[in-house]
Coordinates of C-alpha atoms in Angstrom, one line a residue:
Chain P
X1 CA -2.7 3.2 -89.0
X2 CA -3.2 5.5 -85.8
X3 CA -3.1 4.1 -82.5
X4 CA -4.1 6.9 -80.6
X5 CA -6.8 9.5 -80.9
X6 CA -7.1 12.8 -79.2
X7 CA -10.0 14.7 -77.9
X8 CA -11.0 17.8 -78.6
X9 CA -9.4 18.2 -82.1
X10 CA -9.1 22.1 -81.3
X11 CA -9.2 23.6 -78.1
X12 CA -9.2 27.6 -77.6
X13 CA -8.7 29.1 -74.0
X14 CA -7.6 32.2 -72.5
X15 CA -4.2 32.6 -70.7
X16 CA -4.0 31.4 -67.1
X17 CA -6.9 29.0 -67.5
X18 CA -6.1 25.1 -67.6
X19 CA -6.1 23.1 -70.5
X20 CA -7.2 19.2 -70.7
X21 CA -6.6 17.0 -73.7
X22 CA -7.9 13.3 -73.7
X23 CA -6.1 10.4 -75.8
X24 CA -7.7 6.9 -76.3
X25 CA -5.9 3.9 -77.6
X26 CA -6.7 0.6 -79.0
X27 CA -4.3 -1.9 -77.8
X28 CA -2.3 -2.9 -74.7
X29 CA 0.8 -0.4 -74.5
X30 CA 4.1 -0.5 -72.6
X31 CA 4.3 3.4 -72.1
X32 CA 2.5 6.2 -73.5
X33 CA 4.2 9.5 -74.4
X34 CA 2.8 13.2 -75.2
X35 CA 4.7 15.3 -77.7
X36 CA 4.2 19.2 -78.5
X37 CA 4.6 20.4 -81.9
X38 CA 4.8 24.2 -83.0
X39 CA 3.5 25.1 -86.4
X40 CA 5.7 24.0 -89.2
X41 CA 8.3 22.5 -86.6
X42 CA 9.6 19.3 -85.4
X43 CA 8.2 17.5 -82.4
X44 CA 9.4 18.1 -78.9
X45 CA 8.8 15.5 -76.4
X46 CA 6.9 16.2 -73.2
X47 CA 6.5 13.4 -70.6
X48 CA 6.4 9.5 -71.0
X49 CA 4.2 7.5 -68.5
X50 CA 4.7 3.9 -68.2
X51 CA 1.8 1.4 -68.2
X52 CA 2.4 0.9 -64.4
X53 CA 2.0 4.5 -63.5
X54 CA -1.0 6.3 -63.0
X55 CA -0.3 9.9 -62.8
X56 CA 2.9 11.8 -63.7
X57 CA 4.0 15.4 -63.3
X58 CA 6.4 17.6 -64.9
X59 CA 6.4 21.4 -64.4
X60 CA 2.8 22.7 -65.2
X61 CA 2.0 19.4 -66.8
X62 CA 0.0 16.5 -65.4
X63 CA -0.4 13.3 -67.2
X64 CA -2.8 10.6 -66.0
X65 CA -3.0 7.0 -67.4
X66 CA -6.0 4.7 -67.0
X67 CA -5.2 1.2 -68.7
X68 CA -8.5 -0.4 -67.9
X69 CA -10.2 2.4 -70.1
X70 CA -7.2 2.7 -72.7
X71 CA -7.1 6.3 -72.2
X72 CA -4.6 9.1 -71.2
X73 CA -5.1 12.7 -70.4
X74 CA -2.5 15.9 -70.3
X75 CA -3.5 18.6 -68.4
X76 CA -1.3 22.1 -68.8
X77 CA -2.0 24.5 -65.8
X78 CA -1.8 28.1 -66.0
X79 CA -1.7 28.2 -69.6
X80 CA 0.4 30.6 -71.4
X81 CA 0.4 31.9 -74.9
X82 CA 3.5 30.0 -75.8
X83 CA 1.7 27.0 -75.0
X84 CA -0.2 27.6 -78.4
X85 CA 0.8 24.2 -80.3
X86 CA -0.5 20.8 -81.4
X87 CA -0.2 18.2 -78.9
X88 CA -0.1 14.5 -79.8
X89 CA -0.1 11.0 -77.7
X90 CA 2.0 8.2 -79.1
X91 CA 2.2 4.9 -78.2
X92 CA 4.2 1.6 -78.8
X93 CA 4.3 0.4 -82.4
X94 CA 3.7 -3.1 -81.1
X95 CA 5.1 -5.3 -78.1
X96 CA 8.5 -5.2 -79.5
X97 CA 8.0 -1.2 -78.9
X98 CA 10.1 -0.3 -82.0
X99 CA 8.6 2.9 -82.9
X100 CA 5.8 5.1 -81.7
X101 CA 2.5 5.6 -83.3
X102 CA 1.1 9.0 -82.9
X103 CA -2.7 10.2 -83.1
X104 CA -4.1 13.2 -84.8
X105 CA -3.5 15.6 -82.2
X106 CA -5.3 18.6 -80.2
X107 CA -4.4 21.9 -81.5
X108 CA -4.4 24.5 -78.5
X109 CA -4.8 28.0 -79.0
X110 CA -4.0 30.3 -76.0
X111 CA -5.1 33.9 -76.4
X112 CA -3.8 36.5 -74.0
Chain N
X1 CA 23.7 22.2 -82.3
X2 CA 23.8 18.5 -81.6
X3 CA 20.1 17.4 -82.2
X4 CA 18.7 15.7 -85.1
X5 CA 19.4 17.5 -88.5
X6 CA 17.4 17.2 -91.4
X7 CA 18.1 18.6 -95.1
X8 CA 17.1 20.1 -97.0
X9 CA 14.3 22.0 -95.0
X10 CA 12.1 22.4 -97.9
X11 CA 12.1 20.8 -101.4
X12 CA 9.8 21.7 -104.4
X13 CA 10.0 19.3 -107.2
X14 CA 8.0 18.3 -110.1
X15 CA 5.9 15.3 -110.5
X16 CA 7.9 12.5 -111.7
X17 CA 11.0 13.5 -110.5
X18 CA 13.4 11.8 -107.7
X19 CA 14.0 13.4 -104.6
X20 CA 16.2 12.4 -101.7
X21 CA 16.0 13.6 -98.1
X22 CA 19.2 13.4 -95.2
X23 CA 19.0 12.8 -91.7
X24 CA 21.8 12.9 -89.6
X25 CA 20.6 11.5 -86.0
X26 CA 22.0 12.5 -82.8
X27 CA 25.4 10.7 -82.7
X28 CA 25.1 8.1 -79.9
X29 CA 21.7 7.0 -80.9
X30 CA 21.4 3.8 -83.0
X31 CA 17.8 3.8 -83.5
X32 CA 16.5 6.0 -86.4
X33 CA 12.8 6.6 -87.6
X34 CA 11.2 8.1 -90.5
X35 CA 7.7 9.6 -90.4
X36 CA 5.5 11.6 -92.8
X37 CA 2.9 14.1 -91.8
X38 CA 0.2 15.9 -93.9
X39 CA -1.6 19.0 -92.5
X40 CA -4.0 18.4 -89.8
X41 CA -2.8 14.9 -89.1
X42 CA -0.2 13.3 -86.7
X43 CA 2.9 11.8 -87.8
X44 CA 2.8 8.6 -89.5
X45 CA 5.2 5.9 -89.2
X46 CA 7.3 4.8 -92.4
X47 CA 10.2 3.0 -91.5
X48 CA 12.8 2.1 -88.7
X49 CA 16.4 1.4 -88.2
X50 CA 18.2 -0.2 -85.5
X51 CA 22.0 0.9 -86.2
X52 CA 22.4 0.1 -90.3
X53 CA 19.4 -2.7 -90.3
X54 CA 16.1 -1.5 -91.5
X55 CA 13.8 -3.6 -89.0
X56 CA 10.4 -2.2 -89.8
X57 CA 8.6 -0.8 -92.8
X58 CA 5.0 0.4 -92.9
X59 CA 2.6 -0.6 -95.4
X60 CA 2.4 3.2 -96.3
X61 CA 6.3 2.7 -97.8
X62 CA 5.6 1.9 -101.3
X63 CA 8.2 0.6 -103.6
X64 CA 8.7 4.3 -104.7
X65 CA 10.4 5.0 -101.3
X66 CA 13.6 3.6 -100.2
X67 CA 15.5 4.5 -97.0
X68 CA 19.1 3.5 -96.3
X69 CA 21.2 3.8 -93.0
X70 CA 24.9 3.0 -94.4
X71 CA 27.5 2.3 -91.4
X72 CA 24.6 3.1 -89.1
X73 CA 25.0 7.1 -89.0
X74 CA 23.1 9.5 -91.3
X75 CA 20.1 8.0 -93.2
X76 CA 18.6 9.0 -96.9
X77 CA 15.1 8.4 -97.9
X78 CA 14.4 8.6 -101.4
X79 CA 11.2 9.1 -103.3
X80 CA 11.1 7.9 -106.9
X81 CA 8.7 9.2 -109.7
X82 CA 7.0 11.7 -107.1
X83 CA 3.4 12.0 -107.0
X84 CA 1.1 15.1 -105.7
X85 CA 0.3 12.8 -102.9
X86 CA 3.8 12.7 -101.7
X87 CA 3.5 16.3 -100.5
X88 CA 4.4 16.2 -97.0
X89 CA 6.3 16.9 -94.1
X90 CA 8.9 14.3 -93.6
X91 CA 10.3 13.9 -90.0
X92 CA 13.1 12.0 -88.9
X93 CA 13.8 11.2 -85.3
X94 CA 16.3 9.0 -83.4
X95 CA 16.7 7.5 -79.7
X96 CA 19.2 6.0 -77.8
X97 CA 17.2 2.8 -77.1
X98 CA 13.8 1.3 -78.1
X99 CA 11.3 4.0 -78.4
X100 CA 9.0 2.3 -75.8
X101 CA 11.6 3.1 -73.1
X102 CA 12.4 6.6 -73.7
X103 CA 11.6 9.6 -75.9
X104 CA 12.2 10.3 -79.5
X105 CA 14.2 13.3 -80.7
X106 CA 12.7 15.2 -83.9
X107 CA 14.4 17.0 -86.4
X108 CA 12.6 20.2 -88.0
X109 CA 11.5 18.0 -90.8
X110 CA 11.9 18.3 -94.7
X111 CA 8.6 19.8 -96.4
X112 CA 8.1 18.7 -100.0
X113 CA 5.9 20.1 -102.4
X114 CA 5.3 18.1 -105.4
X115 CA 3.8 20.2 -108.2

């Protein structure tokens, strides 16, 4: 089963625009992570936000976490064509945190 | 390259045949995960090892699937009597400690096609 659900499923923007993706999850978590996957490749970790954090930045990425709403958002500012990829949120498997459970992802297409 | 390595990258097999995939994690990582991903979906958790011990198995892992991690280093995932529904990308990941505390490093995956 999949814990997180990303929204929207697909997003198309122009270079230079901002892209926002949302993730909702079902149960309490210890942390939430975002990953990127280029077509046909493995996943690359982007950022981890802990349950006691509300916002985190990494370069052009900004992640927010609202545990009361069980939701997170990933903002990519000043997008580039190279940002074209699928983006997944991932949460703990269980309270033991033994594995990550991924959502279905948002496919982002950035055109120049 | 000291990342997670998976072999083979692609495998085409006939229905009913057995296949085995290999994953070499980052050397100092004691945790290893297997995931399956179909087109348009996120990775689905299959199983998890801490060192050589298989600690978690998903209900998705039918009795045709078996995974091992002898000596706590590389891991193999075997699928017996393959079915067309087994066609997917099989991803391996490793981490130095529990996934809840750190990022997981993924390999490039093995794409299985059952014909």
